[in-house]
Amino acid sequence: MGRFLAGRVLLAVPTLLGVSLVVFVTVKLIPGDPVTALLGPSASAASRAELTARLGLDAPLPEQYVRWLGHALTGDLGVSIARQVPVVDVLGAALGNTVILALAAFVPVVVGGALLGAAGAAFPGRWPGRLCDGLATLAISAPQYAVALLLVAFVAVGTGALPPGGMYDAADPGGPGDLALHLVLPATAAALVPMGLTARMFRTAMAGLLDGEMVEHLRARGLPERVVLRHAAHNAAPALLTIGGLQLAYLVEGVVFVETIFSWPGLGQLLFTALSQRDLPVIQGGVLVVAVAFVGINLLVDAAHGLIDPRVRR
């Protein structure tokens, strides 16, 4: 197991270096100038040259990248242009809020996806299976931003049953109960697509087991169908772990539209605001944090898969 984990970590290192390079180059291609954002368009040439040199933007791009990567490895992601505070402080609170939303959406993704996928595999060609397959396809086909807007219009505004946005009530912030109410709509909008993908992939894994020799032997022994399904679901659990890990990584990095529409103070909304402000250090740091989280979650999934199924360690 130690060699397996060491191999995965060694594979993650060049991946993260490649991600950091892509993040750096991509942000450099974004229209906008941090010097103009700080000094304004009417600043003198001398002031612009002085600030450009102070920020290190007059150095060649390879030198800028090496310097930025060296600081990033020590936890220094620079200073926010718009807020004039360390980027790490800005990202810390936003990342925590994104994790809260991602975990709230992850529960229906795994539970709903497993139930829909198992039902679709258990009743192929019959109406329960067709219904579950149809619901999974509908969930995959529903754009997050469209679902979010419909939920705001018809549930939050139309009925007034749930708050339309934010993390807490602005007039009277409450505790966990208030947070839970504000989580319902954004978590629902964020969960639909990954839940549909989880259902489709888990259905494939279950169907392969139900058509295999193991299930034939169980049925030949006269075991009830519910026991057979339970054994098949148990053997498909490693596949659900892999699928669920990928969807959790997707939720952490893919809730930009949801956070923006629901005014959820997470990484997605922060990056959206930073783009409009041309706050390049925040954009660089936020995208890098999301990429590192994606690689880290996949590394944890590989480790858990290796513990559950010794065959993958060979």
CSV table of C-alpha atoms in Angstrom, one decimal:
chain,number,residue,atom,x,y,z
A,1,MET,CA,0.0,0.0,0.0
A,2,GLY,CA,2.9,2.4,0.8
A,3,ARG,CA,4.4,1.8,-2.7
A,4,PHE,CA,1.0,2.3,-4.3
A,5,LEU,CA,0.5,5.7,-2.5
A,6,ALA,CA,4.0,6.8,-3.2
A,7,GLY,CA,3.5,6.1,-6.9
A,8,ARG,CA,0.2,8.1,-6.9
A,9,VAL,CA,1.9,11.1,-5.1
A,10,LEU,CA,4.8,11.0,-7.6
A,11,LEU,CA,2.3,11.1,-10.5
A,12,ALA,CA,0.5,14.1,-8.8
A,13,VAL,CA,3.7,16.2,-8.7
A,14,PRO,CA,4.2,16.7,-12.4
A,15,THR,CA,0.4,17.1,-12.8
A,16,LEU,CA,0.4,20.0,-10.3
A,17,LEU,CA,3.4,21.6,-11.9
A,18,GLY,CA,1.7,21.4,-15.3
A,19,VAL,CA,-1.5,22.9,-13.8
A,20,SER,CA,0.4,25.7,-12.2
A,21,LEU,CA,2.0,26.6,-15.6
A,22,VAL,CA,-1.3,26.5,-17.3
A,23,VAL,CA,-2.9,28.7,-14.6
A,24,PHE,CA,-0.1,31.2,-14.8
A,25,VAL,CA,-0.1,31.5,-18.6
A,26,THR,CA,-3.9,31.5,-18.8
A,27,VAL,CA,-4.3,34.4,-16.3
A,28,LYS,CA,-1.6,36.3,-18.2
A,29,LEU,CA,-3.8,36.1,-21.3
A,30,ILE,CA,-6.8,37.6,-19.6
A,31,PRO,CA,-7.4,41.2,-20.8
A,32,GLY,CA,-6.6,43.8,-18.2
A,33,ASP,CA,-3.6,45.3,-16.5
A,34,PRO,CA,-3.1,45.2,-12.7
A,35,VAL,CA,-1.1,48.4,-12.9
A,36,THR,CA,-4.0,50.3,-14.5
A,37,ALA,CA,-6.4,48.7,-12.0
A,38,LEU,CA,-4.2,50.0,-9.1
A,39,LEU,CA,-3.3,53.5,-10.5
A,40,GLY,CA,-6.2,54.2,-12.8
A,41,PRO,CA,-6.0,55.0,-16.5
A,42,SER,CA,-4.8,58.6,-16.0
A,43,ALA,CA,-1.6,57.6,-14.1
A,44,SER,CA,1.7,59.0,-15.4
A,45,ALA,CA,4.2,56.9,-17.3
A,46,ALA,CA,6.7,57.3,-14.5
A,47,SER,CA,4.2,56.0,-11.9
A,48,ARG,CA,3.3,53.1,-14.1
A,49,ALA,CA,6.9,52.2,-14.7
A,50,GLU,CA,7.7,52.4,-10.9
A,51,LEU,CA,4.7,50.1,-9.9
A,52,THR,CA,5.4,47.7,-12.8
A,53,ALA,CA,9.0,47.2,-11.5
A,54,ARG,CA,7.8,46.9,-7.9
A,55,LEU,CA,5.3,44.2,-8.8
A,56,GLY,CA,8.0,42.4,-10.9
A,57,LEU,CA,5.9,42.6,-14.1
A,58,ASP,CA,8.9,44.0,-16.0
A,59,ALA,CA,10.7,40.7,-15.8
A,60,PRO,CA,10.5,38.0,-18.5
A,61,LEU,CA,7.5,35.6,-18.2
A,62,PRO,CA,9.6,32.6,-17.3
A,63,GLU,CA,11.2,34.5,-14.4
A,64,GLN,CA,7.8,35.7,-13.3
A,65,TYR,CA,6.5,32.2,-13.3
A,66,VAL,CA,9.4,30.8,-11.3
A,67,ARG,CA,9.1,33.6,-8.7
A,68,TRP,CA,5.3,33.2,-8.5
A,69,LEU,CA,5.6,29.4,-8.1
A,70,GLY,CA,8.3,29.7,-5.4
A,71,HIS,CA,6.0,32.1,-3.4
A,72,ALA,CA,3.0,29.8,-4.0
A,73,LEU,CA,4.9,26.8,-2.6
A,74,THR,CA,5.4,28.7,0.7
A,75,GLY,CA,1.7,29.7,0.8
A,76,ASP,CA,2.2,33.3,-0.5
A,77,LEU,CA,-0.2,33.9,-3.4
A,78,GLY,CA,0.3,37.7,-3.4
A,79,VAL,CA,-1.9,40.6,-2.5
A,80,SER,CA,-5.3,41.2,-3.9
A,81,ILE,CA,-5.4,44.3,-6.1
A,82,ALA,CA,-9.0,45.2,-5.3
A,83,ARG,CA,-8.9,44.5,-1.6
A,84,GLN,CA,-5.2,45.1,-0.7
A,85,VAL,CA,-5.1,42.1,1.6
A,86,PRO,CA,-3.2,38.8,1.2
A,87,VAL,CA,-4.9,36.5,-1.4
A,88,VAL,CA,-4.7,33.6,1.0
A,89,ASP,CA,-6.9,35.4,3.5
A,90,VAL,CA,-9.4,36.2,0.7
A,91,LEU,CA,-9.5,32.6,-0.5
A,92,GLY,CA,-9.7,31.0,2.9
A,93,ALA,CA,-13.2,32.1,3.8
A,94,ALA,CA,-14.5,31.7,0.2
A,95,LEU,CA,-13.1,28.1,0.0
A,96,GLY,CA,-14.7,27.2,3.3
A,97,ASN,CA,-18.1,28.4,2.0
A,98,THR,CA,-17.6,26.5,-1.3
A,99,VAL,CA,-16.8,23.3,0.6
A,100,ILE,CA,-20.0,23.7,2.7
A,101,LEU,CA,-22.1,24.0,-0.5
A,102,ALA,CA,-20.2,21.1,-2.2
A,103,LEU,CA,-20.7,18.8,0.7
A,104,ALA,CA,-24.4,19.7,0.9
A,105,ALA,CA,-24.8,18.9,-2.8
A,106,PHE,CA,-22.7,15.7,-2.5
A,107,VAL,CA,-25.2,13.9,-0.3
A,108,PRO,CA,-28.0,13.8,-2.9
A,109,VAL,CA,-25.4,13.1,-5.6
A,110,VAL,CA,-24.3,9.9,-4.0
A,111,VAL,CA,-27.6,8.7,-2.4
A,112,GLY,CA,-29.8,9.8,-5.3
A,113,GLY,CA,-27.4,8.6,-8.0
A,114,ALA,CA,-26.9,5.2,-6.3
A,115,LEU,CA,-30.7,4.7,-5.9
A,116,LEU,CA,-31.5,5.7,-9.5
A,117,GLY,CA,-28.6,3.6,-10.9
A,118,ALA,CA,-29.4,0.5,-8.9
A,119,ALA,CA,-33.1,0.7,-9.8
A,120,GLY,CA,-32.3,1.2,-13.5
A,121,ALA,CA,-30.1,-1.9,-13.5
A,122,ALA,CA,-32.5,-4.0,-11.4
A,123,PHE,CA,-35.5,-3.3,-13.6
A,124,PRO,CA,-34.2,-3.1,-17.2
A,125,GLY,CA,-36.9,-2.7,-19.8
A,126,ARG,CA,-39.6,-2.3,-17.2
A,127,TRP,CA,-41.3,1.0,-16.2
A,128,PRO,CA,-39.4,1.5,-12.9
A,129,GLY,CA,-36.1,1.1,-14.7
A,130,ARG,CA,-37.1,3.3,-17.6
A,131,LEU,CA,-38.4,6.0,-15.2
A,132,CYS,CA,-35.1,6.0,-13.3
A,133,ASP,CA,-33.1,6.1,-16.5
A,134,GLY,CA,-35.2,8.9,-17.8
A,135,LEU,CA,-34.7,10.9,-14.6
A,136,ALA,CA,-31.0,10.4,-14.8
A,137,THR,CA,-30.9,11.6,-18.4
A,138,LEU,CA,-33.0,14.6,-17.5
A,139,ALA,CA,-30.7,15.5,-14.6
A,140,ILE,CA,-27.7,15.4,-16.9
A,141,SER,CA,-29.4,17.5,-19.5
A,142,ALA,CA,-30.4,20.3,-17.1
A,143,PRO,CA,-28.0,23.3,-17.3
A,144,GLN,CA,-27.1,24.4,-13.8
A,145,TYR,CA,-27.7,28.1,-14.5
A,146,ALA,CA,-31.1,27.4,-16.0
A,147,VAL,CA,-32.2,25.2,-13.1
A,148,ALA,CA,-30.8,27.8,-10.6
A,149,LEU,CA,-32.8,30.6,-12.3
A,150,LEU,CA,-36.0,28.5,-12.3
A,151,LEU,CA,-35.6,27.7,-8.6
A,152,VAL,CA,-35.2,31.3,-7.8
A,153,ALA,CA,-38.2,32.4,-9.9
A,154,PHE,CA,-40.7,29.7,-9.0
A,155,VAL,CA,-39.6,28.4,-5.5
A,156,ALA,CA,-37.9,31.4,-3.8
A,157,VAL,CA,-39.8,34.3,-5.4
A,158,GLY,CA,-43.0,32.5,-6.4
A,159,THR,CA,-43.8,30.7,-3.2
A,160,GLY,CA,-41.5,32.5,-0.7
A,161,ALA,CA,-40.8,29.2,1.0
A,162,LEU,CA,-37.1,29.4,0.7
A,163,PRO,CA,-34.6,32.3,0.6
A,164,PRO,CA,-33.5,33.3,-2.9
A,165,GLY,CA,-29.8,33.8,-2.1
A,166,GLY,CA,-27.1,34.5,0.4
A,167,MET,CA,-25.7,32.3,3.1
A,168,TYR,CA,-27.6,33.7,6.0
A,169,ASP,CA,-30.6,36.1,6.5
A,170,ALA,CA,-29.2,39.6,6.0
A,171,ALA,CA,-31.7,41.1,8.5
A,172,ASP,CA,-31.6,38.5,11.2
A,173,PRO,CA,-28.7,36.0,10.7
A,174,GLY,CA,-29.4,32.7,12.4
A,175,GLY,CA,-27.5,29.6,13.2
A,176,PRO,CA,-27.3,26.2,11.5
A,177,GLY,CA,-31.0,26.2,10.7
A,178,ASP,CA,-30.8,29.5,8.8
A,179,LEU,CA,-27.7,28.1,6.9
A,180,ALA,CA,-29.6,24.9,6.0
A,181,LEU,CA,-32.5,26.9,4.6
A,182,HIS,CA,-30.2,28.9,2.4
A,183,LEU,CA,-28.4,25.7,1.3
A,184,VAL,CA,-31.5,23.9,-0.1
A,185,LEU,CA,-31.8,25.7,-3.5
A,186,PRO,CA,-28.1,26.1,-4.4
A,187,ALA,CA,-27.3,22.6,-3.4
A,188,THR,CA,-30.3,21.3,-5.5
A,189,ALA,CA,-29.1,23.2,-8.5
A,190,ALA,CA,-25.5,22.1,-8.1
A,191,ALA,CA,-26.4,18.4,-7.5
A,192,LEU,CA,-28.5,17.6,-10.5
A,193,VAL,CA,-25.9,17.1,-13.2
A,194,PRO,CA,-23.4,15.1,-11.1
A,195,MET,CA,-26.3,13.0,-9.7
A,196,GLY,CA,-27.4,12.1,-13.2
A,197,LEU,CA,-23.8,11.1,-14.1
A,198,THR,CA,-23.4,9.1,-10.9
A,199,ALA,CA,-26.7,7.3,-11.7
A,200,ARG,CA,-25.7,6.4,-15.3
A,201,MET,CA,-22.2,5.2,-14.3
A,202,PHE,CA,-23.4,3.2,-11.3
A,203,ARG,CA,-26.2,1.7,-13.4
A,204,THR,CA,-23.5,0.4,-15.9
A,205,ALA,CA,-21.4,-1.1,-13.0
A,206,MET,CA,-24.5,-2.8,-11.5
A,207,ALA,CA,-25.7,-4.1,-14.8
A,208,GLY,CA,-22.4,-5.7,-15.6
A,209,LEU,CA,-22.5,-7.5,-12.2
A,210,LEU,CA,-26.1,-8.6,-12.6
A,211,ASP,CA,-25.2,-10.1,-16.0
A,212,GLY,CA,-22.1,-11.8,-14.6
A,213,GLU,CA,-21.4,-15.3,-13.3
A,214,MET,CA,-21.4,-14.3,-9.6
A,215,VAL,CA,-25.1,-13.4,-9.8
A,216,GLU,CA,-25.9,-16.5,-11.8
A,217,HIS,CA,-24.4,-18.6,-9.0
A,218,LEU,CA,-26.3,-16.7,-6.4
A,219,ARG,CA,-29.6,-17.1,-8.2
A,220,ALA,CA,-28.9,-20.8,-8.9
A,221,ARG,CA,-28.6,-21.3,-5.1
A,222,GLY,CA,-32.1,-20.0,-4.8
A,223,LEU,CA,-31.3,-16.7,-2.9
A,224,PRO,CA,-34.1,-14.1,-3.0
A,225,GLU,CA,-33.7,-11.3,-5.5
A,226,ARG,CA,-33.2,-8.7,-2.8
A,227,VAL,CA,-30.2,-10.6,-1.5
A,228,VAL,CA,-28.8,-10.9,-4.9
A,229,LEU,CA,-29.2,-7.2,-5.5
A,230,ARG,CA,-27.6,-6.5,-2.1
A,231,HIS,CA,-24.5,-8.6,-3.1
A,232,ALA,CA,-24.3,-6.8,-6.5
A,233,ALA,CA,-24.5,-3.4,-4.9
A,234,HIS,CA,-21.8,-4.4,-2.4
A,235,ASN,CA,-19.5,-5.4,-5.2
A,236,ALA,CA,-20.3,-2.2,-7.1
A,237,ALA,CA,-19.4,0.0,-4.1
A,238,PRO,CA,-15.7,0.6,-5.3
A,239,ALA,CA,-17.1,2.0,-8.6
A,240,LEU,CA,-19.5,4.3,-6.6
A,241,LEU,CA,-16.5,5.5,-4.6
A,242,THR,CA,-14.6,6.4,-7.7
A,243,ILE,CA,-17.6,8.0,-9.3
A,244,GLY,CA,-18.5,9.9,-6.1
A,245,GLY,CA,-14.9,11.2,-5.7
A,246,LEU,CA,-14.9,12.6,-9.3
A,247,GLN,CA,-18.3,14.3,-8.7
A,248,LEU,CA,-17.1,15.8,-5.4
A,249,ALA,CA,-14.1,17.3,-7.3
A,250,TYR,CA,-16.5,18.5,-10.0
A,251,LEU,CA,-18.7,20.2,-7.3
A,252,VAL,CA,-15.8,22.0,-5.7
A,253,GLU,CA,-14.7,23.5,-9.1
A,254,GLY,CA,-18.0,23.6,-11.0
A,255,VAL,CA,-20.4,25.7,-8.9
A,256,VAL,CA,-19.4,29.1,-10.3
A,257,PHE,CA,-22.8,29.7,-11.9
A,258,VAL,CA,-24.7,28.5,-8.9
A,259,GLU,CA,-22.7,30.6,-6.4
A,260,THR,CA,-23.1,33.7,-8.6
A,261,ILE,CA,-26.9,33.3,-9.1
A,262,PHE,CA,-27.6,32.5,-5.5
A,263,SER,CA,-25.0,35.1,-4.2
A,264,TRP,CA,-23.3,32.4,-2.3
A,265,PRO,CA,-20.0,33.8,-0.9
A,266,GLY,CA,-17.7,31.0,-2.2
A,267,LEU,CA,-14.8,30.6,-4.6
A,268,GLY,CA,-17.1,30.8,-7.7
A,269,GLN,CA,-18.5,34.2,-6.8
A,270,LEU,CA,-15.1,35.4,-5.7
A,271,LEU,CA,-13.5,34.5,-9.0
A,272,PHE,CA,-16.5,36.0,-10.9
A,273,THR,CA,-16.0,39.3,-9.0
A,274,ALA,CA,-12.2,39.2,-9.4
A,275,LEU,CA,-12.6,38.8,-13.2
A,276,SER,CA,-14.8,41.9,-13.4
A,277,GLN,CA,-12.2,43.8,-11.3
A,278,ARG,CA,-9.2,42.4,-13.2
A,279,ASP,CA,-7.8,41.2,-9.8
A,280,LEU,CA,-5.2,38.9,-11.4
A,281,PRO,CA,-3.6,37.7,-8.1
A,282,VAL,CA,-7.0,36.5,-6.8
A,283,ILE,CA,-7.8,34.8,-10.1
A,284,GLN,CA,-4.4,33.0,-10.2
A,285,GLY,CA,-4.7,31.9,-6.6
A,286,GLY,CA,-8.3,30.8,-6.8
A,287,VAL,CA,-7.8,28.8,-10.0
A,288,LEU,CA,-4.7,27.2,-8.5
A,289,VAL,CA,-6.5,26.3,-5.3
A,290,VAL,CA,-9.3,24.7,-7.3
A,291,ALA,CA,-6.9,22.7,-9.4
A,292,VAL,CA,-4.9,21.5,-6.3
A,293,ALA,CA,-8.2,20.5,-4.7
A,294,PHE,CA,-9.2,18.5,-7.8
A,295,VAL,CA,-5.9,16.6,-7.8
A,296,GLY,CA,-6.0,16.1,-4.0
A,297,ILE,CA,-9.5,14.7,-4.1
A,298,ASN,CA,-8.6,12.3,-6.8
A,299,LEU,CA,-5.5,11.2,-4.9
A,300,LEU,CA,-7.6,10.5,-1.8
A,301,VAL,CA,-10.1,8.5,-3.9
A,302,ASP,CA,-7.2,6.4,-5.4
A,303,ALA,CA,-6.0,5.8,-1.8
A,304,ALA,CA,-9.4,4.8,-0.6
A,305,HIS,CA,-9.9,2.6,-3.7
A,306,GLY,CA,-6.6,0.9,-3.0
A,307,LEU,CA,-7.6,0.1,0.6
A,308,ILE,CA,-11.0,-1.3,-0.4
A,309,ASP,CA,-9.9,-3.3,-3.5
A,310,PRO,CA,-6.4,-4.8,-3.2
A,311,ARG,CA,-6.4,-5.6,-6.9
A,312,VAL,CA,-5.7,-2.0,-7.9
A,313,ARG,CA,-2.5,-2.0,-5.9
A,314,ARG,CA,-0.9,-4.6,-8.2
